[in-house]
PDB file of C-alpha atoms and ligand atoms in Angstrom:
ATOM      1  CA  MET A1212    -164.102  83.012 206.628  1.00  0.00           C
ATOM      2  CA  THR A1213    -160.994  83.166 208.817  1.00  0.00           C
ATOM      3  CA  GLY A1214    -158.651  86.042 209.697  1.00  0.00           C
ATOM      4  CA  SER A1215    -156.637  88.476 207.686  1.00  0.00           C
ATOM      5  CA  LYS A1216    -154.156  87.636 204.940  1.00  0.00           C
ATOM      6  CA  PHE A1217    -151.429  89.699 203.341  1.00  0.00           C
ATOM      7  CA  ILE A1218    -150.998  88.798 199.658  1.00  0.00           C
ATOM      8  CA  THR A1219    -148.432  90.434 197.418  1.00  0.00           C
ATOM      9  CA  VAL A1220    -148.127  90.373 193.627  1.00  0.00           C
ATOM     10  CA  GLU A1221    -144.672  90.625 192.071  1.00  0.00           C
ATOM     11  CA  GLY A1222    -142.770  90.440 188.818  1.00  0.00           C
ATOM     12  CA  ILE A1223    -140.924  92.574 186.308  1.00  0.00           C
ATOM     13  CA  GLU A1224    -142.820  95.327 184.535  1.00  0.00           C
ATOM     14  CA  GLY A1225    -145.320  94.234 181.925  1.00  0.00           C
ATOM     15  CA  VAL A1226    -145.951  90.772 183.379  1.00  0.00           C
ATOM     16  CA  GLY A1227    -149.490  91.864 184.291  1.00  0.00           C
ATOM     17  CA  LYS A1228    -149.274  92.654 188.019  1.00  0.00           C
ATOM     18  CA  SER A1229    -151.839  95.464 187.946  1.00  0.00           C
ATOM     19  CA  THR A1230    -154.188  93.474 185.698  1.00  0.00           C
ATOM     20  CA  HIS A1231    -154.032  90.314 187.796  1.00  0.00           C
ATOM     21  CA  SER A1232    -154.066  92.079 191.174  1.00  0.00           C
ATOM     22  CA  ARG A1233    -157.521  93.180 190.036  1.00  0.00           C
ATOM     23  CA  THR A1234    -158.389  89.593 188.999  1.00  0.00           C
ATOM     24  CA  LEU A1235    -157.333  88.374 192.449  1.00  0.00           C
ATOM     25  CA  CYS A1236    -159.350  91.042 194.274  1.00  0.00           C
ATOM     26  CA  GLU A1237    -162.467  90.430 192.165  1.00  0.00           C
ATOM     27  CA  TYR A1238    -162.267  86.685 192.750  1.00  0.00           C
ATOM     28  CA  LEU A1239    -161.897  87.087 196.510  1.00  0.00           C
ATOM     29  CA  ARG A1240    -164.633  89.742 196.788  1.00  0.00           C
ATOM     30  CA  ASP A1241    -167.019  87.520 194.832  1.00  0.00           C
ATOM     31  CA  ARG A1242    -166.523  84.978 197.589  1.00  0.00           C
ATOM     32  CA  GLY A1243    -167.424  87.451 200.290  1.00  0.00           C
ATOM     33  CA  ILE A1244    -163.907  88.332 201.426  1.00  0.00           C
ATOM     34  CA  ASP A1245    -163.293  91.924 202.507  1.00  0.00           C
ATOM     35  CA  VAL A1246    -160.257  92.898 200.418  1.00  0.00           C
ATOM     36  CA  LEU A1247    -158.150  96.042 200.465  1.00  0.00           C
ATOM     37  CA  ALA A1248    -156.224  96.628 197.221  1.00  0.00           C
ATOM     38  CA  THR A1249    -153.093  98.741 197.461  1.00  0.00           C
ATOM     39  CA  ARG A1250    -149.673  99.167 195.887  1.00  0.00           C
ATOM     40  CA  GLU A1251    -146.037 100.067 196.467  1.00  0.00           C
ATOM     41  CA  PRO A1252    -144.386 102.420 196.202  1.00  0.00           C
ATOM     42  CA  GLY A1253    -147.474 104.403 197.120  1.00  0.00           C
ATOM     43  CA  GLY A1254    -150.737 103.650 198.874  1.00  0.00           C
ATOM     44  CA  THR A1255    -150.636 106.839 200.982  1.00  0.00           C
ATOM     45  CA  ARG A1256    -150.382 110.523 200.181  1.00  0.00           C
ATOM     46  CA  LEU A1257    -146.718 110.640 201.202  1.00  0.00           C
ATOM     47  CA  GLY A1258    -146.032 107.297 199.505  1.00  0.00           C
ATOM     48  CA  GLU A1259    -147.498 108.510 196.227  1.00  0.00           C
ATOM     49  CA  ARG A1260    -145.299 111.619 196.395  1.00  0.00           C
ATOM     50  CA  ILE A1261    -142.236 109.450 196.991  1.00  0.00           C
ATOM     51  CA  ARG A1262    -143.375 107.244 194.090  1.00  0.00           C
ATOM     52  CA  GLY A1263    -143.414 110.364 191.920  1.00  0.00           C
ATOM     53  CA  LEU A1264    -139.772 111.095 192.819  1.00  0.00           C
ATOM     54  CA  LEU A1265    -138.707 107.501 192.245  1.00  0.00           C
ATOM     55  CA  LEU A1266    -140.331 107.213 188.828  1.00  0.00           C
ATOM     56  CA  ASP A1267    -139.647 110.711 187.496  1.00  0.00           C
ATOM     57  CA  ALA A1268    -137.234 110.292 184.597  1.00  0.00           C
ATOM     58  CA  GLY A1269    -136.552 114.039 184.775  1.00  0.00           C
ATOM     59  CA  GLU A1270    -134.987 113.763 188.264  1.00  0.00           C
ATOM     60  CA  PRO A1271    -131.184 113.994 188.442  1.00  0.00           C
ATOM     61  CA  PRO A1272    -129.490 110.577 188.804  1.00  0.00           C
ATOM     62  CA  MET A1273    -130.223 109.049 192.211  1.00  0.00           C
ATOM     63  CA  HIS A1274    -127.743 107.010 194.255  1.00  0.00           C
ATOM     64  CA  PRO A1275    -129.003 103.404 194.748  1.00  0.00           C
ATOM     65  CA  GLU A1276    -128.876 103.842 198.533  1.00  0.00           C
ATOM     66  CA  SER A1277    -131.039 106.988 198.361  1.00  0.00           C
ATOM     67  CA  GLU A1278    -133.479 105.028 196.201  1.00  0.00           C
ATOM     68  CA  LEU A1279    -133.521 102.198 198.734  1.00  0.00           C
ATOM     69  CA  LEU A1280    -134.171 104.541 201.663  1.00  0.00           C
ATOM     70  CA  LEU A1281    -136.952 106.372 199.843  1.00  0.00           C
ATOM     71  CA  ILE A1282    -138.631 103.035 199.117  1.00  0.00           C
ATOM     72  CA  PHE A1283    -138.490 102.025 202.771  1.00  0.00           C
ATOM     73  CA  GLY A1284    -139.691 105.490 203.819  1.00  0.00           C
ATOM     74  CA  ALA A1285    -142.766 105.073 201.637  1.00  0.00           C
ATOM     75  CA  ARG A1286    -143.166 101.512 202.962  1.00  0.00           C
ATOM     76  CA  ALA A1287    -143.104 102.585 206.627  1.00  0.00           C
ATOM     77  CA  GLU A1288    -145.868 105.099 205.971  1.00  0.00           C
ATOM     78  CA  HIS A1289    -147.878 102.552 203.990  1.00  0.00           C
ATOM     79  CA  LEU A1290    -147.591  99.915 206.694  1.00  0.00           C
ATOM     80  CA  HIS A1291    -148.569 102.220 209.563  1.00  0.00           C
ATOM     81  CA  GLN A1292    -151.386 104.009 207.770  1.00  0.00           C
ATOM     82  CA  VAL A1293    -152.867 101.328 205.568  1.00  0.00           C
ATOM     83  CA  VAL A1294    -151.637  97.738 205.744  1.00  0.00           C
ATOM     84  CA  LEU A1295    -151.375  97.102 209.484  1.00  0.00           C
ATOM     85  CA  PRO A1296    -154.759  98.709 210.349  1.00  0.00           C
ATOM     86  CA  ALA A1297    -156.457  96.665 207.595  1.00  0.00           C
ATOM     87  CA  LEU A1298    -154.891  93.411 208.776  1.00  0.00           C
ATOM     88  CA  ALA A1299    -155.778  94.250 212.385  1.00  0.00           C
ATOM     89  CA  ALA A1300    -159.396  94.721 211.265  1.00  0.00           C
ATOM     90  CA  GLY A1301    -159.387  91.203 209.780  1.00  0.00           C
ATOM     91  CA  ARG A1302    -159.295  92.319 206.145  1.00  0.00           C
ATOM     92  CA  TRP A1303    -157.276  90.705 203.384  1.00  0.00           C
ATOM     93  CA  VAL A1304    -154.714  93.003 201.780  1.00  0.00           C
ATOM     94  CA  VAL A1305    -153.634  92.544 198.165  1.00  0.00           C
ATOM     95  CA  CYS A1306    -150.550  94.649 197.474  1.00  0.00           C
ATOM     96  CA  ASP A1307    -149.132  95.229 193.980  1.00  0.00           C
ATOM     97  CA  ARG A1308    -145.396  94.912 194.818  1.00  0.00           C
ATOM     98  CA  PHE A1309    -143.759  94.823 198.263  1.00  0.00           C
ATOM     99  CA  THR A1310    -140.325  94.043 199.705  1.00  0.00           C
ATOM    100  CA  ASP A1311    -139.524  91.226 197.278  1.00  0.00           C
ATOM    101  CA  ALA A1312    -139.420  94.019 194.677  1.00  0.00           C
ATOM    102  CA  THR A1313    -136.721  95.684 196.779  1.00  0.00           C
ATOM    103  CA  TYR A1314    -134.607  92.522 196.821  1.00  0.00           C
ATOM    104  CA  ALA A1315    -135.176  92.072 193.088  1.00  0.00           C
ATOM    105  CA  TYR A1316    -134.680  95.686 191.877  1.00  0.00           C
ATOM    106  CA  GLN A1317    -132.366  97.299 194.432  1.00  0.00           C
ATOM    107  CA  GLY A1318    -130.605  93.985 195.218  1.00  0.00           C
ATOM    108  CA  GLY A1319    -130.544  92.060 191.938  1.00  0.00           C
ATOM    109  CA  GLY A1320    -130.867  95.100 189.681  1.00  0.00           C
ATOM    110  CA  ARG A1321    -128.762  97.768 191.433  1.00  0.00           C
ATOM    111  CA  GLY A1322    -126.377  95.483 193.317  1.00  0.00           C
ATOM    112  CA  ILE A1323    -127.180  96.471 196.929  1.00  0.00           C
ATOM    113  CA  SER A1324    -126.350  93.606 199.285  1.00  0.00           C
ATOM    114  CA  TYR A1325    -129.214  91.474 200.593  1.00  0.00           C
ATOM    115  CA  PRO A1326    -128.122  91.813 204.265  1.00  0.00           C
ATOM    116  CA  ARG A1327    -128.396  95.601 203.961  1.00  0.00           C
ATOM    117  CA  ILE A1328    -131.937  95.278 202.579  1.00  0.00           C
ATOM    118  CA  ALA A1329    -132.791  92.664 205.211  1.00  0.00           C
ATOM    119  CA  ALA A1330    -131.703  95.050 207.992  1.00  0.00           C
ATOM    120  CA  LEU A1331    -134.153  97.688 206.750  1.00  0.00           C
ATOM    121  CA  GLU A1332    -136.861  95.077 206.211  1.00  0.00           C
ATOM    122  CA  GLN A1333    -136.586  93.956 209.837  1.00  0.00           C
ATOM    123  CA  TRP A1334    -136.448  97.544 211.111  1.00  0.00           C
ATOM    124  CA  VAL A1335    -139.479  98.763 209.168  1.00  0.00           C
ATOM    125  CA  GLN A1336    -141.626  95.623 209.126  1.00  0.00           C
ATOM    126  CA  ASN A1337    -140.658  93.818 212.330  1.00  0.00           C
ATOM    127  CA  ASP A1338    -142.052  90.331 211.736  1.00  0.00           C
ATOM    128  CA  LEU A1339    -144.559  91.256 209.034  1.00  0.00           C
ATOM    129  CA  ARG A1340    -144.046  89.187 205.876  1.00  0.00           C
ATOM    130  CA  PRO A1341    -146.587  88.343 203.154  1.00  0.00           C
ATOM    131  CA  HIS A1342    -148.573  85.150 203.734  1.00  0.00           C
ATOM    132  CA  VAL A1343    -148.586  84.467 200.002  1.00  0.00           C
ATOM    133  CA  THR A1344    -146.665  86.057 197.134  1.00  0.00           C
ATOM    134  CA  VAL A1345    -147.840  85.581 193.566  1.00  0.00           C
ATOM    135  CA  LEU A1346    -144.828  85.921 191.290  1.00  0.00           C
ATOM    136  CA  LEU A1347    -145.837  86.509 187.684  1.00  0.00           C
ATOM    137  CA  ASP A1348    -142.932  85.336 185.581  1.00  0.00           C
ATOM    138  CA  ALA A1349    -142.443  85.938 181.885  1.00  0.00           C
ATOM    139  CA  ASP A1350    -139.658  86.190 179.383  1.00  0.00           C
ATOM    140  CA  VAL A1351    -138.156  89.687 179.727  1.00  0.00           C
ATOM    141  CA  GLN A1352    -138.675  90.606 176.081  1.00  0.00           C
ATOM    142  CA  VAL A1353    -142.286  89.402 176.135  1.00  0.00           C
ATOM    143  CA  ALA A1354    -143.045  91.437 179.275  1.00  0.00           C
ATOM    144  CA  LEU A1355    -141.272  94.600 178.140  1.00  0.00           C
ATOM    145  CA  SER A1356    -142.909  94.493 174.708  1.00  0.00           C
ATOM    146  CA  ARG A1357    -146.305  94.888 176.423  1.00  0.00           C
ATOM    147  CA  VAL A1358    -145.336  98.203 178.026  1.00  0.00           C
ATOM    148  CA  ARG A1359    -142.692  99.701 175.770  1.00  0.00           C
ATOM    149  CA  THR A1360    -145.421 101.129 173.536  1.00  0.00           C
ATOM    150  CA  ARG A1361    -146.374 103.609 176.298  1.00  0.00           C
ATOM    151  CA  SER A1362    -145.581 107.195 175.410  1.00  0.00           C
ATOM    152  CA  ALA A1363    -143.229 108.297 178.209  1.00  0.00           C
ATOM    153  CA  GLU A1364    -140.813 105.947 179.961  1.00  0.00           C
ATOM    154  CA  ASP A1365    -140.268 106.317 183.719  1.00  0.00           C
ATOM    155  CA  ARG A1366    -136.884 106.111 185.478  1.00  0.00           C
ATOM    156  CA  PHE A1367    -137.028 102.299 185.751  1.00  0.00           C
ATOM    157  CA  GLU A1368    -138.420 101.697 182.294  1.00  0.00           C
ATOM    158  CA  ARG A1369    -135.272 103.296 180.872  1.00  0.00           C
ATOM    159  CA  GLU A1370    -133.151 100.472 182.259  1.00  0.00           C
ATOM    160  CA  SER A1371    -131.507  97.898 179.987  1.00  0.00           C
ATOM    161  CA  LEU A1372    -132.591  94.398 179.076  1.00  0.00           C
ATOM    162  CA  ASP A1373    -129.699  93.179 181.191  1.00  0.00           C
ATOM    163  CA  PHE A1374    -131.069  95.040 184.244  1.00  0.00           C
ATOM    164  CA  PHE A1375    -134.511  93.422 183.884  1.00  0.00           C
ATOM    165  CA  THR A1376    -132.916  90.014 183.322  1.00  0.00           C
ATOM    166  CA  ARG A1377    -131.062  90.376 186.649  1.00  0.00           C
ATOM    167  CA  VAL A1378    -134.311  91.471 188.325  1.00  0.00           C
ATOM    168  CA  ARG A1379    -136.183  88.481 186.921  1.00  0.00           C
ATOM    169  CA  HIS A1380    -133.493  86.050 188.103  1.00  0.00           C
ATOM    170  CA  ALA A1381    -133.468  87.621 191.552  1.00  0.00           C
ATOM    171  CA  TYR A1382    -137.244  87.092 191.806  1.00  0.00           C
ATOM    172  CA  LEU A1383    -136.940  83.450 190.739  1.00  0.00           C
ATOM    173  CA  GLU A1384    -134.175  82.894 193.277  1.00  0.00           C
ATOM    174  CA  LEU A1385    -136.326  84.388 196.045  1.00  0.00           C
ATOM    175  CA  ALA A1386    -139.138  82.018 195.043  1.00  0.00           C
ATOM    176  CA  THR A1387    -136.780  79.055 195.194  1.00  0.00           C
ATOM    177  CA  ARG A1388    -135.691  80.036 198.688  1.00  0.00           C
ATOM    178  CA  GLU A1389    -139.268  80.276 199.984  1.00  0.00           C
ATOM    179  CA  PRO A1390    -141.371  77.769 198.061  1.00  0.00           C
ATOM    180  CA  ARG A1391    -144.138  77.713 200.691  1.00  0.00           C
ATOM    181  CA  ARG A1392    -144.808  81.446 200.369  1.00  0.00           C
ATOM    182  CA  PHE A1393    -144.392  81.906 196.610  1.00  0.00           C
ATOM    183  CA  ARG A1394    -146.806  80.855 193.862  1.00  0.00           C
ATOM    184  CA  VAL A1395    -144.936  81.251 190.588  1.00  0.00           C
ATOM    185  CA  VAL A1396    -147.349  81.816 187.702  1.00  0.00           C
ATOM    186  CA  ASP A1397    -146.337  81.574 184.063  1.00  0.00           C
ATOM    187  CA  ALA A1398    -147.269  85.015 182.677  1.00  0.00           C
ATOM    188  CA  ASN A1399    -146.276  84.309 179.073  1.00  0.00           C
ATOM    189  CA  GLY A1400    -149.061  83.832 176.574  1.00  0.00           C
ATOM    190  CA  PRO A1401    -152.501  85.354 176.139  1.00  0.00           C
ATOM    191  CA  LEU A1402    -154.174  87.327 178.929  1.00  0.00           C
ATOM    192  CA  GLN A1403    -157.018  84.823 179.354  1.00  0.00           C
ATOM    193  CA  ASP A1404    -154.571  81.931 179.862  1.00  0.00           C
ATOM    194  CA  VAL A1405    -152.712  83.842 182.572  1.00  0.00           C
ATOM    195  CA  ARG A1406    -156.035  84.800 184.118  1.00  0.00           C
ATOM    196  CA  ARG A1407    -156.995  81.115 184.349  1.00  0.00           C
ATOM    197  CA  ARG A1408    -153.716  80.389 186.145  1.00  0.00           C
ATOM    198  CA  ILE A1409    -154.384  83.224 188.609  1.00  0.00           C
ATOM    199  CA  VAL A1410    -157.885  81.885 189.281  1.00  0.00           C
ATOM    200  CA  ALA A1411    -156.328  78.487 190.041  1.00  0.00           C
ATOM    201  CA  VAL A1412    -154.068  80.165 192.606  1.00  0.00           C
ATOM    202  CA  CYS A1413    -157.118  81.898 194.118  1.00  0.00           C
ATOM    203  CA  GLU A1414    -158.945  78.579 194.362  1.00  0.00           C
ATOM    204  CA  GLY A1415    -155.952  77.185 196.235  1.00  0.00           C
ATOM    205  CA  LEU A1416    -156.002  80.128 198.625  1.00  0.00           C
ATOM    206  CA  ILE A1417    -159.679  79.650 199.384  1.00  0.00           C
ATOM    207  CA  ALA A1418    -159.307  75.877 199.736  1.00  0.00           C
ATOM    208  CA  ALA A1419    -156.540  76.438 202.276  1.00  0.00           C
ATOM    209  CA  GLU A1420    -158.888  78.470 204.495  1.00  0.00           C
TER     210      GLU A1420
HETATM  211  N1  LIG B1430    -139.830  99.378 192.668  1.00  0.00           N
HETATM  212  C1  LIG B1430    -138.565  99.133 193.160  1.00  0.00           C
HETATM  213  O1  LIG B1430    -137.578  99.361 192.469  1.00  0.00           O
HETATM  214  N2  LIG B1430    -138.431  98.640 194.413  1.00  0.00           N
HETATM  215  C2  LIG B1430    -139.482  98.373 195.225  1.00  0.00           C
HETATM  216  O2  LIG B1430    -139.312  97.925 196.368  1.00  0.00           O
HETATM  217  C3  LIG B1430    -140.802  98.633 194.692  1.00  0.00           C
HETATM  218  C4  LIG B1430    -140.918  99.122 193.407  1.00  0.00           C
HETATM  219  C5  LIG B1430    -141.993  98.350 195.553  1.00  0.00           C
HETATM  220  C6  LIG B1430    -142.999 101.048 189.759  1.00  0.00           C
HETATM  221  O3  LIG B1430    -143.685  99.853 189.946  1.00  0.00           O
HETATM  222  C7  LIG B1430    -141.527 100.831 189.870  1.00  0.00           C
HETATM  223  O4  LIG B1430    -141.128 100.747 191.237  1.00  0.00           O
HETATM  224  C8  LIG B1430    -141.088  99.537 189.265  1.00  0.00           C
HETATM  225  C9  LIG B1430    -140.073  98.957 190.222  1.00  0.00           C
HETATM  226  C10 LIG B1430    -139.953  99.952 191.313  1.00  0.00           C
HETATM  227  N3  LIG B1430    -140.544  99.861 188.003  1.00  0.00           N
HETATM  228  N4  LIG B1430    -140.346  99.044 187.114  1.00  0.00           N
HETATM  229  N5  LIG B1430    -140.118  98.397 186.277  1.00  0.00           N
HETATM  230  P1  LIG B1430    -145.046  99.554 189.214  1.00  0.00           P
HETATM  231  O5  LIG B1430    -145.493  98.221 189.696  1.00  0.00           O
HETATM  232  O6  LIG B1430    -146.001 100.641 189.336  1.00  0.00           O
HETATM  233  O7  LIG B1430    -144.616  99.614 187.690  1.00  0.00           O
HETATM  234  P2  LIG B1430    -144.503  98.587 186.614  1.00  0.00           P
HETATM  235  O8  LIG B1430    -143.992  97.260 187.007  1.00  0.00           O
HETATM  236  O9  LIG B1430    -143.693  99.330 185.643  1.00  0.00           O
HETATM  237  O10 LIG B1430    -146.034  98.354 186.203  1.00  0.00           O
HETATM  238  P3  LIG B1430    -146.510  98.024 184.776  1.00  0.00           P
HETATM  239  O11 LIG B1430    -145.497  98.390 183.771  1.00  0.00           O
HETATM  240  O12 LIG B1430    -147.862  98.612 184.610  1.00  0.00           O
HETATM  241  O13 LIG B1430    -146.566  96.458 184.729  1.00  0.00           O
HETATM  242  P4  LIG B1430    -147.674  95.418 185.216  1.00  0.00           P
HETATM  243  O14 LIG B1430    -148.510  96.003 186.314  1.00  0.00           O
HETATM  244  O15 LIG B1430    -146.965  94.166 185.487  1.00  0.00           O
HETATM  245  O16 LIG B1430    -148.571  95.214 183.914  1.00  0.00           O
HETATM  246  P5  LIG B1430    -150.108  95.603 183.612  1.00  0.00           P
HETATM  247  O17 LIG B1430    -150.279  97.098 183.812  1.00  0.00           O
HETATM  248  O18 LIG B1430    -151.015  94.684 184.280  1.00  0.00           O
HETATM  249  O19 LIG B1430    -150.092  95.279 182.067  1.00  0.00           O
HETATM  250  C11 LIG B1430    -149.350  96.077 181.161  1.00  0.00           C
HETATM  251  C12 LIG B1430    -149.999  95.973 179.764  1.00  0.00           C
HETATM  252  O20 LIG B1430    -149.843  94.635 179.272  1.00  0.00           O
HETATM  253  C13 LIG B1430    -151.504  96.270 179.770  1.00  0.00           C
HETATM  254  O21 LIG B1430    -151.827  96.901 178.591  1.00  0.00           O
HETATM  255  C14 LIG B1430    -152.117  94.865 179.821  1.00  0.00           C
HETATM  256  O22 LIG B1430    -153.389  94.816 179.269  1.00  0.00           O
HETATM  257  C15 LIG B1430    -151.116  94.082 178.990  1.00  0.00           C
HETATM  258  N6  LIG B1430    -151.030  92.658 179.359  1.00  0.00           N
HETATM  259  C16 LIG B1430    -150.964  92.138 180.608  1.00  0.00           C
HETATM  260  N7  LIG B1430    -150.881  90.792 180.550  1.00  0.00           N
HETATM  261  C17 LIG B1430    -150.901  90.477 179.224  1.00  0.00           C
HETATM  262  C18 LIG B1430    -150.840  89.241 178.507  1.00  0.00           C
HETATM  263  N8  LIG B1430    -150.761  88.047 179.129  1.00  0.00           N
HETATM  264  N9  LIG B1430    -150.849  89.295 177.177  1.00  0.00           N
HETATM  265  C19 LIG B1430    -150.921  90.460 176.524  1.00  0.00           C
HETATM  266  N10 LIG B1430    -150.991  91.685 177.120  1.00  0.00           N
HETATM  267  C20 LIG B1430    -150.983  91.677 178.471  1.00  0.00           C
END
């Protein structure tokens, strides 16, 4: 098998990112690929603490720019401690959310300009970009209905339908801009159907090796 790959999984909440990141990792491991599974915000001790601040619905309101900087702070730590060493060792990295989430949530959702996000992206990541991004896309109400039964809502989950609609559209626009990197997967419908679509993406990844 060839060198490292950086694969990210994206989408609004409830589309099945966590579930299908696991599907992806299992499929790749079954084919002998050394895979590191990680997530953002988080993936390191500091990153998980920042994640706690970002998600805590009990925190006082946070300015969108503070939110953006915290996300990139967690990302810098994650890249230096986890992602870059794994890629340098030839491993594949599957990351549940990455910078496309920043464009979608802080850009599309909160209204921060893309050039401002791009400046931080370049500063923190240099030239690192995902090789492949799996965008799970589903109707906002379908996706939210899968997670709105959870007992306590976090700071993002409290946002409106309109917010998540903007986030979804931002993701789809990003995919349109970079069709070679993105694999858009229909995440509506039963779990097993979506799983089959993810396996098809995995087969494509392996065939491309
Ligand atoms: N955030 C940000 O703003 N900017 C950034 O740059 C980054 C993140 C990196 C935390 O992310 C928050 O961080 C996120 C944006 C912000 N907040 N929001 N929204 P997260 O990824 O940890 O949180 P999440 O998106 O809220 O995760 P989630 O709600 O767990 O969604 P998911 O991972 O896509 O879904 P899941 O856990 O795989 O599935 C949820 C449930 O649905 C579960 O019971 C499944 O069994 C079920 N499910 C999944 N697929 C199906 C189908 N097809 N049918 C039926 N049921 C299903």
